[in-house]
XYZ file of C-alpha atoms in Angstrom:
774
model
C 146.789 17.515 89.556
C 144.699 14.858 91.255
C 141.014 15.463 91.733
C 140.347 17.251 95.054
C 137.348 15.093 96.050
C 136.534 11.388 96.320
C 133.370 9.444 97.014
C 132.701 5.921 98.225
C 131.343 3.191 95.960
C 128.302 1.103 96.936
C 130.587 -1.777 97.935
C 132.923 0.684 99.644
C 130.060 2.080 101.722
C 129.112 -1.446 102.811
C 132.694 -2.204 103.924
C 132.985 1.167 105.662
C 129.746 0.666 107.588
C 130.905 -2.783 108.747
C 134.228 -1.342 109.956
C 132.403 1.556 111.632
C 130.075 -0.876 113.401
C 133.037 -2.938 114.645
C 134.568 0.185 116.141
C 131.391 0.958 118.061
C 131.799 4.680 117.474
C 129.347 7.484 116.836
C 129.678 9.740 113.802
C 130.619 12.578 116.154
C 133.460 10.493 117.609
C 134.715 9.536 114.140
C 134.656 13.198 113.156
C 136.801 14.041 116.169
C 139.247 11.274 115.280
C 139.674 12.789 111.838
C 139.976 16.281 113.377
C 136.755 17.599 111.796
C 134.750 20.416 113.300
C 131.396 18.835 112.324
C 130.150 15.375 111.398
C 128.769 16.554 108.015
C 131.702 15.096 105.978
C 131.165 11.772 107.817
C 127.513 11.725 106.810
C 128.442 12.522 103.187
C 131.055 9.744 103.233
C 128.551 7.086 104.317
C 125.951 8.335 101.781
C 128.370 8.147 98.867
C 128.669 11.891 98.298
C 131.981 13.524 97.246
C 134.162 14.868 100.043
C 137.643 16.380 100.184
C 140.089 13.639 99.254
C 142.364 14.081 102.284
C 139.317 13.778 104.575
C 138.258 10.686 102.595
C 141.704 9.140 103.089
C 141.747 10.042 106.800
C 138.374 8.370 107.385
C 139.541 5.224 105.584
C 142.775 5.001 107.556
C 141.049 5.583 110.910
C 138.603 2.779 110.017
C 141.608 0.680 108.929
C 140.439 0.488 105.339
C 142.380 0.773 102.089
C 141.158 3.967 100.303
C 141.550 2.373 96.862
C 139.064 -0.360 97.872
C 136.497 2.138 99.150
C 136.640 4.898 96.541
C 134.305 4.851 93.583
C 136.095 4.195 90.277
C 136.200 7.364 88.249
C 135.635 7.660 84.511
C 138.765 8.157 82.458
C 139.080 11.780 81.481
C 137.216 13.092 84.456
C 139.454 15.734 85.963
C 142.767 13.870 85.730
C 141.197 10.672 87.066
C 144.154 8.569 85.942
C 146.376 10.532 88.335
C 143.881 10.033 91.154
C 143.819 6.293 90.684
C 147.607 6.190 90.520
C 147.949 8.269 93.688
C 145.625 5.983 95.646
C 147.501 2.874 94.634
C 150.961 4.405 94.982
C 153.352 1.882 96.589
C 154.146 2.960 100.185
C 157.766 1.816 99.990
C 158.375 3.932 96.925
C 156.592 6.880 98.519
C 158.710 6.659 101.677
C 161.907 6.578 99.646
C 160.769 9.600 97.623
C 160.049 11.514 100.799
C 163.363 10.454 102.349
C 165.236 11.655 99.306
C 163.345 14.949 99.224
C 163.846 15.655 102.949
C 167.498 14.516 103.183
C 168.964 18.018 103.018
C 166.406 19.342 105.501
C 167.222 16.658 108.085
C 170.936 17.248 107.586
C 170.440 20.986 108.126
C 168.246 20.431 111.193
C 170.214 17.692 112.888
C 173.640 17.352 111.301
C 175.467 19.905 113.445
C 175.841 20.869 117.099
C 176.187 24.379 118.483
C 178.231 24.060 121.672
C 178.242 26.795 124.287
C 181.144 29.244 123.864
C 182.154 27.622 120.558
C 181.820 30.074 117.675
C 181.159 27.566 114.894
C 178.807 24.620 114.444
C 180.342 21.162 114.903
C 179.509 18.163 112.737
C 177.400 15.861 114.894
C 178.923 12.639 113.560
C 182.411 13.891 114.449
C 181.620 14.487 118.128
C 178.628 12.360 119.090
C 178.995 9.193 121.167
C 176.153 6.817 121.951
C 174.529 7.497 125.311
C 173.517 5.074 128.036
C 169.880 4.734 129.026
C 168.316 4.035 132.415
C 165.177 1.930 132.118
C 164.390 2.559 135.785
C 163.719 6.269 136.279
C 165.470 7.361 139.519
C 162.714 9.839 140.407
C 160.118 7.055 140.145
C 161.795 4.821 142.719
C 159.962 4.146 145.979
C 162.891 4.512 148.351
C 163.586 5.902 151.790
C 166.284 8.505 152.433
C 168.462 5.882 154.132
C 168.283 3.750 150.972
C 169.408 6.684 148.836
C 172.321 7.377 151.158
C 173.531 3.813 150.649
C 173.003 3.861 146.873
C 174.734 7.197 146.353
C 177.477 6.797 148.954
C 180.085 6.804 146.138
C 179.097 10.384 145.360
C 179.269 11.513 148.964
C 182.582 9.942 149.942
C 185.292 9.955 147.291
C 183.397 10.055 144.004
C 184.230 7.011 141.877
C 182.584 6.362 138.511
C 183.288 2.639 138.753
C 181.066 2.316 141.847
C 177.870 3.662 140.291
C 174.966 1.335 141.145
C 172.927 2.321 138.079
C 172.153 -0.308 135.444
C 171.767 0.893 131.875
C 171.441 -0.167 128.250
C 172.884 1.517 125.185
C 170.868 4.261 123.497
C 170.697 2.327 120.224
C 169.321 -0.682 122.101
C 166.635 1.424 123.759
C 165.214 2.849 120.524
C 165.176 -0.628 119.003
C 163.432 -2.063 122.049
C 160.654 0.545 122.415
C 158.473 2.226 119.777
C 156.807 4.852 121.976
C 159.318 6.676 124.145
C 159.498 9.682 126.399
C 163.208 10.354 126.801
C 163.942 12.152 130.059
C 167.195 13.760 131.121
C 168.836 16.459 133.197
C 169.558 19.829 131.575
C 172.497 19.411 129.211
C 172.477 15.615 129.417
C 172.267 15.254 125.631
C 168.558 14.671 124.939
C 168.384 16.873 121.836
C 171.727 15.606 120.569
C 170.531 12.017 120.945
C 167.380 12.821 118.979
C 169.437 14.520 116.280
C 171.702 11.483 116.087
C 168.681 9.212 115.594
C 167.380 11.425 112.781
C 170.770 11.502 111.032
C 171.239 7.763 111.483
C 167.816 7.150 109.943
C 168.174 9.489 106.958
C 171.629 8.048 106.234
C 170.185 4.531 106.213
C 171.884 3.219 109.378
C 168.699 2.969 111.463
C 165.154 2.274 110.215
C 166.097 2.886 106.546
C 162.517 2.036 105.572
C 161.132 4.972 107.576
C 160.797 8.703 107.054
C 162.487 10.640 109.895
C 160.620 13.760 111.021
C 162.391 15.988 113.559
C 160.350 18.736 115.189
C 161.189 21.293 117.859
C 158.062 21.550 120.005
C 159.098 25.038 121.038
C 159.044 26.133 117.384
C 155.746 24.348 116.808
C 154.183 26.114 119.781
C 155.417 29.546 118.699
C 154.385 29.075 115.076
C 150.791 28.056 115.827
C 150.146 30.374 118.772
C 146.715 31.904 118.264
C 145.816 29.371 115.542
C 144.146 26.565 117.440
C 142.677 25.044 114.283
C 146.137 23.953 113.177
C 147.011 20.475 114.377
C 150.338 18.658 114.302
C 149.546 16.947 111.018
C 148.716 20.254 109.323
C 151.978 21.710 110.582
C 154.034 18.817 109.254
C 152.226 18.845 105.937
C 153.149 22.473 105.298
C 156.804 21.455 105.198
C 156.256 18.518 102.835
C 153.953 20.600 100.653
C 156.931 22.871 99.919
C 158.782 19.782 98.741
C 155.972 19.046 96.263
C 154.096 16.263 98.049
C 150.357 15.967 98.441
C 148.585 15.813 101.761
C 147.461 12.272 101.027
C 151.069 11.190 100.571
C 151.966 12.282 104.080
C 148.801 10.775 105.501
C 149.516 7.480 103.775
C 153.024 7.274 105.215
C 151.772 8.124 108.719
C 148.831 5.730 108.604
C 151.153 2.997 107.376
C 153.443 3.505 110.371
C 156.414 4.349 108.200
C 157.498 7.551 109.943
C 160.021 8.047 112.733
C 158.561 10.984 114.685
C 161.089 12.856 116.848
C 159.554 15.585 119.020
C 162.125 17.593 120.933
C 161.802 19.742 124.049
C 158.431 19.161 125.677
C 159.751 21.022 128.725
C 160.481 24.115 126.607
C 156.792 24.937 126.242
C 155.536 27.449 128.797
C 152.754 26.495 131.179
C 150.175 28.660 129.422
C 150.499 26.681 126.173
C 151.446 23.276 127.546
C 147.926 21.881 127.842
C 147.065 22.791 124.260
C 150.294 21.416 122.784
C 150.096 18.180 124.777
C 146.514 17.751 123.587
C 147.646 18.116 119.982
C 150.503 15.653 120.526
C 148.134 13.156 122.118
C 145.631 13.431 119.252
C 148.425 13.007 116.709
C 150.088 10.049 118.421
C 146.739 8.331 118.999
C 145.774 8.756 115.372
C 149.115 7.733 113.870
C 149.921 5.136 116.515
C 151.719 2.751 114.140
C 154.759 5.031 113.911
C 157.761 5.065 116.201
C 157.554 8.223 118.289
C 160.204 9.647 120.638
C 159.600 12.745 122.761
C 162.292 14.440 124.864
C 161.655 16.233 128.134
C 163.590 17.361 131.184
C 163.441 14.909 134.062
C 161.510 17.204 136.397
C 159.081 18.602 133.803
C 156.676 15.696 133.775
C 153.423 17.594 133.284
C 152.358 15.504 130.294
C 149.635 12.872 130.070
C 150.578 10.578 127.229
C 149.358 7.006 127.337
C 151.214 3.918 126.060
C 154.604 5.652 126.171
C 157.592 4.136 127.952
C 159.695 6.531 130.006
C 163.455 6.154 129.954
C 166.224 8.473 131.115
C 169.667 9.376 129.794
C 172.342 8.183 132.228
C 175.367 10.215 133.293
C 178.522 9.653 131.258
C 180.819 6.846 132.330
C 184.588 7.242 132.567
C 185.085 5.699 129.117
C 182.461 8.011 127.597
C 184.165 11.047 129.140
C 187.503 9.937 127.686
C 186.021 9.261 124.233
C 184.198 12.593 124.153
C 187.346 14.446 125.273
C 189.435 12.853 122.520
C 186.851 13.804 119.881
C 186.555 17.284 121.377
C 190.278 17.993 121.188
C 190.340 16.703 117.613
C 187.193 18.347 116.228
C 186.564 21.401 118.404
C 190.091 22.360 119.448
C 191.545 21.333 116.041
C 194.420 19.283 117.411
C 196.018 16.626 115.248
C 195.040 12.962 115.234
C 198.229 12.240 117.200
C 197.766 15.052 119.761
C 194.064 14.589 120.599
C 194.344 11.213 122.419
C 197.359 12.464 124.396
C 195.431 15.528 125.593
C 192.403 13.391 126.430
C 194.620 11.082 128.500
C 196.112 14.087 130.338
C 192.613 15.387 131.009
C 191.527 12.053 132.490
C 194.657 11.836 134.642
C 193.983 15.307 136.045
C 190.292 14.561 136.622
C 191.159 11.485 138.686
C 193.330 13.423 141.124
C 191.626 13.587 144.557
C 191.519 17.400 144.466
C 189.669 17.319 141.115
C 186.997 14.743 141.965
C 184.264 17.436 142.097
C 185.197 18.391 138.519
C 185.072 14.719 137.495
C 181.554 14.518 138.908
C 180.509 17.498 136.773
C 182.135 15.910 133.715
C 179.495 13.171 133.716
C 177.068 15.690 132.170
C 177.900 16.551 128.505
C 177.160 20.273 128.813
C 179.645 20.548 131.696
C 182.166 18.278 129.986
C 182.324 20.724 127.079
C 182.991 23.529 129.600
C 185.655 21.433 131.351
C 187.432 20.726 128.062
C 187.397 24.456 127.290
C 188.907 25.308 130.680
C 191.542 22.579 130.366
C 192.536 23.440 126.796
C 194.752 26.479 127.411
C 196.924 25.399 130.356
C 196.331 21.613 130.182
C 195.304 21.809 133.820
C 192.466 23.086 135.977
C 192.603 26.331 137.957
C 193.204 25.980 141.681
C 190.057 28.033 142.281
C 187.260 25.439 142.141
C 184.627 28.065 142.972
C 185.203 29.711 139.585
C 184.462 26.441 137.792
C 181.308 26.022 139.899
C 180.273 29.572 139.092
C 180.722 28.981 135.348
C 178.790 25.710 135.527
C 175.928 27.375 137.389
C 175.885 30.234 134.901
C 175.466 27.639 132.151
C 172.455 26.132 133.927
C 170.803 29.297 135.162
C 171.412 31.644 132.237
C 173.416 30.578 129.182
C 171.667 27.332 128.273
C 168.203 28.847 127.926
C 169.520 32.042 126.316
C 171.370 30.065 123.653
C 168.182 28.166 122.792
C 165.942 31.219 122.966
C 163.868 29.779 125.811
C 161.974 31.940 128.290
C 160.927 29.911 131.300
C 157.858 30.650 133.378
C 158.314 33.100 136.238
C 158.117 30.860 139.272
C 157.464 33.598 141.809
C 156.699 37.281 141.515
C 159.970 39.267 141.535
C 161.896 36.002 142.039
C 165.116 37.090 140.366
C 168.313 35.163 139.758
C 169.699 36.711 142.946
C 166.743 35.400 144.970
C 167.101 31.945 143.424
C 170.755 31.910 144.432
C 169.958 33.079 147.961
C 167.204 30.500 148.326
C 169.428 27.665 147.110
C 172.158 28.835 149.506
C 169.707 28.828 152.389
C 168.448 25.321 151.546
C 171.986 24.034 151.064
C 173.356 25.374 154.357
C 170.332 24.334 156.420
C 170.495 20.752 155.138
C 174.296 20.460 155.116
C 174.499 21.415 158.793
C 172.272 18.448 159.622
C 174.206 16.130 157.305
C 171.159 15.783 155.050
C 172.065 15.316 151.396
C 168.529 14.110 150.670
C 165.402 15.960 151.765
C 161.770 14.945 151.755
C 159.460 17.155 149.716
C 157.774 18.257 152.938
C 161.079 19.315 154.484
C 162.341 21.177 151.441
C 159.042 23.011 151.051
C 159.253 24.030 154.704
C 162.681 25.529 154.041
C 161.366 27.353 150.957
C 158.360 28.657 152.890
C 160.609 29.928 155.661
C 162.755 31.768 153.117
C 159.712 33.295 151.390
C 158.283 34.373 154.737
C 161.324 36.542 155.417
C 161.389 38.300 152.048
C 160.611 42.057 152.178
C 157.115 41.467 150.793
C 156.749 38.005 152.279
C 153.507 36.725 153.753
C 152.881 34.855 156.993
C 149.717 33.190 155.694
C 150.393 29.436 156.004
C 148.041 28.477 153.153
C 149.600 30.977 150.766
C 153.115 29.865 151.734
C 152.209 26.240 151.164
C 151.059 26.979 147.605
C 153.986 29.271 146.842
C 156.597 26.857 148.200
C 155.194 24.073 146.018
C 155.352 26.332 142.947
C 158.906 27.450 143.697
C 160.125 23.882 144.211
C 158.510 22.767 140.972
C 160.001 25.740 139.130
C 163.551 25.261 140.387
C 163.478 21.499 139.786
C 162.108 21.783 136.256
C 163.863 24.905 135.026
C 167.510 24.507 135.983
C 167.926 21.002 137.336
C 169.865 22.073 140.431
C 167.360 20.332 142.680
C 166.412 16.889 141.401
C 163.943 14.283 142.581
C 166.251 11.402 143.532
C 163.278 9.197 144.408
C 159.561 9.755 144.788
C 159.120 12.746 147.065
C 162.831 12.970 147.942
C 165.039 15.769 146.591
C 168.741 16.494 146.487
C 171.142 18.795 144.707
C 172.058 17.381 141.316
C 175.762 17.346 142.251
C 177.393 17.291 145.653
C 179.701 20.136 144.616
C 176.666 22.393 144.028
C 175.373 21.554 147.515
C 178.782 22.489 148.917
C 179.079 25.611 146.738
C 175.740 27.051 147.844
C 176.533 26.227 151.474
C 179.798 28.143 151.048
C 177.874 31.098 149.625
C 175.827 31.205 152.831
C 179.051 31.428 154.853
C 180.410 34.148 152.554
C 177.211 36.197 152.840
C 177.288 35.964 156.633
C 180.960 36.894 156.901
C 180.497 39.854 154.552
C 177.637 40.979 156.791
C 179.966 40.754 159.825
C 178.044 37.763 161.193
C 179.625 34.584 162.557
C 177.140 31.856 161.487
C 176.938 28.636 163.461
C 178.286 26.725 160.479
C 181.744 28.106 161.323
C 181.718 25.589 164.190
C 181.867 22.703 161.710
C 185.180 23.699 160.128
C 187.088 20.754 161.636
C 184.733 18.061 160.265
C 186.024 16.198 157.227
C 182.855 16.571 155.125
C 182.973 20.365 155.555
C 186.491 20.742 154.154
C 185.368 21.492 150.594
C 182.764 23.981 151.831
C 185.372 26.067 153.628
C 187.824 25.867 150.723
C 185.098 27.241 148.444
C 184.255 29.931 151.002
C 187.760 31.373 151.180
C 188.030 31.252 147.389
C 184.924 33.419 147.089
C 185.648 35.895 149.859
C 187.321 39.176 148.884
C 189.384 39.262 151.049
C 189.292 36.047 153.086
C 191.071 37.512 156.140
C 188.019 37.657 158.374
C 186.997 34.018 157.870
C 190.558 32.755 158.207
C 191.001 34.584 161.489
C 187.650 33.319 162.799
C 188.747 29.760 162.037
C 192.064 30.346 163.783
C 190.257 31.618 166.876
C 187.944 28.576 166.825
C 190.994 26.302 166.704
C 192.499 28.068 169.708
C 189.222 27.708 171.578
C 189.272 24.001 170.826
C 192.715 23.734 172.455
C 191.834 25.754 175.559
C 188.756 23.627 176.288
C 190.916 20.597 177.094
C 193.658 20.937 179.694
C 195.576 17.874 178.498
C 195.650 19.134 174.917
C 196.674 22.568 176.166
C 199.607 21.057 178.086
C 200.572 18.983 175.081
C 200.661 22.095 172.875
C 202.732 23.913 175.482
C 205.253 21.077 175.313
C 205.239 21.220 171.467
C 205.968 24.933 171.627
C 208.747 24.575 174.232
C 210.424 21.710 172.429
C 210.308 23.331 168.979
C 211.730 26.551 170.454
C 214.977 24.975 171.631
C 215.971 22.989 168.558
C 218.562 24.410 166.210
C 216.997 24.751 162.757
C 216.193 27.242 160.008
C 212.852 25.641 159.149
C 209.540 27.477 159.354
C 208.622 27.530 163.040
C 205.097 26.189 162.437
C 206.472 23.256 160.433
C 208.800 22.376 163.331
C 205.867 22.465 165.756
C 203.820 20.234 163.430
C 206.814 17.885 163.202
C 207.046 17.442 166.977
C 203.265 17.230 167.282
C 203.274 14.042 165.193
C 206.414 12.327 166.516
C 205.174 12.733 170.086
C 202.086 10.612 169.389
C 202.110 6.881 170.232
C 202.945 4.608 167.289
C 199.425 3.203 167.051
C 197.946 6.665 166.414
C 197.122 7.328 162.714
C 199.005 10.646 162.815
C 202.179 9.258 164.379
C 205.193 10.576 162.424
C 202.922 11.794 159.599
C 205.011 14.481 157.930
C 202.573 15.637 155.207
C 201.540 18.841 156.934
C 205.023 19.801 158.201
C 206.371 19.348 154.666
C 203.490 21.419 153.262
C 204.553 24.253 155.563
C 208.230 23.926 154.645
C 209.341 21.779 151.715
C 212.906 21.621 153.088
C 211.641 18.988 155.535
C 211.281 16.600 152.619
C 215.062 16.580 152.176
C 217.839 15.799 154.642
C 216.603 16.728 158.096
C 218.503 19.116 160.343
C 220.543 17.209 162.912
C 218.283 17.991 165.897
C 215.131 16.823 164.107
C 216.836 13.785 162.588
C 218.151 12.738 166.015
C 214.794 13.148 167.720
C 213.024 11.228 164.941
C 215.589 8.410 165.207
C 215.228 8.232 168.998
C 211.435 8.075 168.711
C 211.875 5.284 166.173
C 214.117 3.351 168.576
C 211.556 3.801 171.364
C 208.739 2.715 169.036
C 210.632 -0.442 168.040
C 211.267 -1.335 171.680
C 207.635 -0.695 172.674
C 206.396 -2.990 169.916
C 208.524 -5.978 171.046
C 206.810 -8.805 172.848
C 208.376 -11.831 174.495
C 207.752 -13.931 171.394
C 209.142 -11.290 169.032
C 212.279 -10.311 170.957
C 214.585 -12.780 169.209
C 213.380 -11.879 165.678
C 213.382 -8.118 166.362
C 216.728 -8.035 168.174
C 218.786 -6.939 165.153
C 216.234 -4.204 164.280
C 216.442 -2.889 167.834
C 220.252 -2.820 167.759
C 220.265 -0.944 164.473
C 217.716 1.571 165.823
C 220.003 2.277 168.786
C 223.093 2.746 166.612
C 222.965 6.529 166.218
C 226.684 7.295 166.155
C 226.332 9.252 162.882
C 223.905 11.650 164.615
C 225.765 11.923 167.935
C 229.205 13.135 166.826
C 228.729 16.350 168.811
C 226.967 14.655 171.755
C 229.393 12.105 173.207
C 227.547 11.966 176.516
C 224.270 10.869 174.910
C 226.152 8.468 172.665
C 227.795 6.885 175.719
C 224.416 6.602 177.512
C 222.778 4.914 174.510
C 225.725 2.558 174.200
C 225.393 1.620 177.867
C 221.704 0.847 177.458
C 222.437 -1.170 174.350
C 225.066 -3.194 176.150
C 222.513 -4.154 178.799
C 220.768 -6.304 176.192
C 221.715 -10.014 176.186
C 223.844 -11.473 173.377
C 221.783 -13.035 170.586
C 224.100 -16.070 170.564
C 222.388 -17.236 173.767
C 219.515 -18.444 171.656
C 215.781 -17.825 171.315
C 214.665 -19.252 174.658
C 217.305 -17.382 176.684
C 216.342 -14.086 175.018
C 212.651 -14.732 175.705
C 213.377 -15.328 179.383
C 215.509 -12.199 179.595
C 212.929 -9.957 177.919
C 210.130 -11.314 180.055
C 212.118 -10.492 183.202
C 213.823 -7.259 182.167
C 212.175 -5.896 179.026
C 209.746 -3.493 180.643
C 212.403 -1.971 182.905
C 214.837 -1.701 180.004
C 212.300 0.158 177.836
C 211.563 2.603 180.651
C 215.291 3.298 181.036
C 215.436 4.116 177.314
C 212.387 6.334 177.592
C 213.782 8.141 180.647
C 217.079 8.787 178.862
C 215.290 10.240 175.829
C 213.064 12.433 177.992
C 215.966 13.636 180.101
C 218.326 14.443 177.249
C 215.950 15.419 174.416
C 212.637 16.242 176.184
C 210.758 13.817 173.920
C 209.220 10.349 174.357
C 206.670 11.246 177.070
C 203.846 8.832 177.713
C 200.977 11.301 177.545
C 198.303 8.756 178.530
C 195.494 10.479 176.669
C 191.977 9.132 177.180
C 189.879 8.125 174.116
C 188.022 11.443 174.318
C 191.299 13.334 174.509
C 192.534 11.466 171.444
C 189.475 12.803 169.644
C 190.473 16.317 170.659
C 193.994 15.681 169.356
C 192.648 14.457 166.001
C 190.139 17.305 165.726
C 192.840 19.869 166.501
C 195.142 18.440 163.832
C 192.333 18.274 161.253
C 191.317 21.846 162.035
C 194.849 23.127 161.457
C 195.014 21.137 158.232
C 191.771 22.750 157.054
C 193.036 26.199 158.024
C 196.267 25.666 156.092
C 194.351 24.363 153.056
C 192.060 27.368 153.241
C 195.034 29.706 153.462
C 196.535 28.246 150.291
C 193.184 28.240 148.450
C 192.206 31.779 149.378
C 192.169 33.892 146.230
C 192.578 37.129 148.170
C 194.259 37.260 151.578
C 196.438 40.097 152.809
C 200.164 39.349 153.321
C 199.820 40.374 156.968
C 197.070 37.820 157.627
C 198.917 35.090 155.733
C 202.062 35.703 157.784
C 200.125 35.875 161.057
C 198.360 32.552 160.498
C 201.403 30.703 159.184
C 203.468 31.942 162.131
C 200.857 30.822 164.681
C 199.808 27.403 163.422
C 199.944 24.809 166.229
C 200.236 27.663 168.640
C 197.599 29.263 170.864
C 197.628 32.948 169.932
C 198.252 35.353 172.822
C 195.776 38.021 173.821
C 197.914 40.760 172.318
C 197.732 39.099 168.897
C 194.012 38.363 169.104
C 193.427 42.102 168.999
C 194.937 42.337 165.518
């Protein structure tokens, strides 16, 4: 064993005093730098008296001196002095390699596997891990206005598309090469710990910084292990591990002072508030003292209660489309145990399903690794996603609010007395609905705290004291943002829900709560707006049963029709016309069919058959003769209305073909004869372009009106409704509202057969008073 004490030589004391003078420190300050309780060992050092060898080495390294040049040469035979001399002069490179070799198994055990949620076995990290992307500009640090955020994140609010993301990033491997002091931020489940593990494994396996000793430490474990033992610092804690491996304290100190360690500190956010100040102080002392090493600390994005100087903050970016695909392929191979041939096929199927318009909310969730694992699990059994999106949202929220912390053994701080999971959910629902009504996806901190304060005020034990509410609302906002990541700081002082689908889900919960309480909230009035569609689909999925909400929506649609006389008359015509045609189709699909073909050709909904076909798939095949004839006549009228003087010659053959309906008029010789007569009134095309132009200019308008009059008289279609711009808006809103109602009906997880039949039967129909009583 090496001698436990060392003392400075006369020349060593001279060099030490010069270095001490250059630093400009006091002995008390130097003692603090070496983590000593008193300055007595410092005084002994400068007077050449023996002191504990690890303290001697620490003093030398802090003063940037080589211990072997300061220590007094010992006489051979004095307490294993040869070993002492050898230890002091031990080559750092050789020491690092010895420590790497000794700690290889430990690093592999700590960092070599992943424990995924709902997966019973650990997964080899190298088999599943993919390099992450890093944002060098922290979104929450941006000085932006709400209007700027709306422009930047418009791809998330209107047809989510990964290729339109405005974020610029670098690869994770590039980031850790570029910076030596890092605080790695990220949303819950974004892969911070996994990234740190990957760095440790890469280092110990010689792929990254092979000349360094990787040290991976869970700060949560460190905090729990030293609780109540304030005298233990981070160095002492690390040394205990290496002592088990047979290394001396001076060996570890030498490696750290030489800057040959890769320090990986995981989970700063996992330390509770009561211990945070103490742990951060210990980290700061350690990183200041051993500043030559590369140090990376992970922390949740919204848990920035640290005060660490000279560290660069970076943030893990959401997964890109290619990263999602790569992860999915590895997941199906490694986790689901599919073959090398099957895994890429399943990953491709997954990506195809995720890109479907109806699954875009799921694609948005898939950009976060913790949710992507859940999505792969859901997809695995049926190779598809369930129609009930609310169930996927519920599972994802359960991961964030409960499972993730439970799996890691983390107990977060109580953010408000008696603030249970139920209250958190209710609060988030209240915030979501209040902001969604106003079209606000981003909220200032002041506004969101006002909403929180208003919610707290109405709790059973709530207070009306403005000062108390101000403090409590700030604490609640901080707690929700830091603990589950559902509310994130999108820019300085501006918050939003982390995913649009969560904003919509919590808004839907507010509707569900109101309906279950027999209330009709004002948000029901927004059912016809496009951006509310997903909210109402989620609402009917959650309601058990959904009858009440569906019937409220139906009544709102009827009210919309009765408010406008022109729309009311139009719907009366749709009903009358659809009642007299000979067909076996669903009556509502026939009404929807005539609704669209009656619109002028320039209207976006003109002849749009998506909704009629959704009501009755038979419409996608060969149409019944009445419907086919009416559609053909409307087409002929549309062609004639679109002809101008200049186009008459080029469109003449198209018009003649449109009027040739003999195959549809076998049983209607009178109409066939009338159409033939009108057709024969047209000039012969052999007369030439100029003659046709002259004829159309003189007779075209009258001829078109004759065609229209014939169609109206014989088939009761082709009316010129002459809607005003405002009335067109009513028409569009009415159509959209019925489309939403039908979508809701098909998404409802629990609706009685009677209600389903009643709504389907009365779509595009104003329900009579006798039915409203049902």
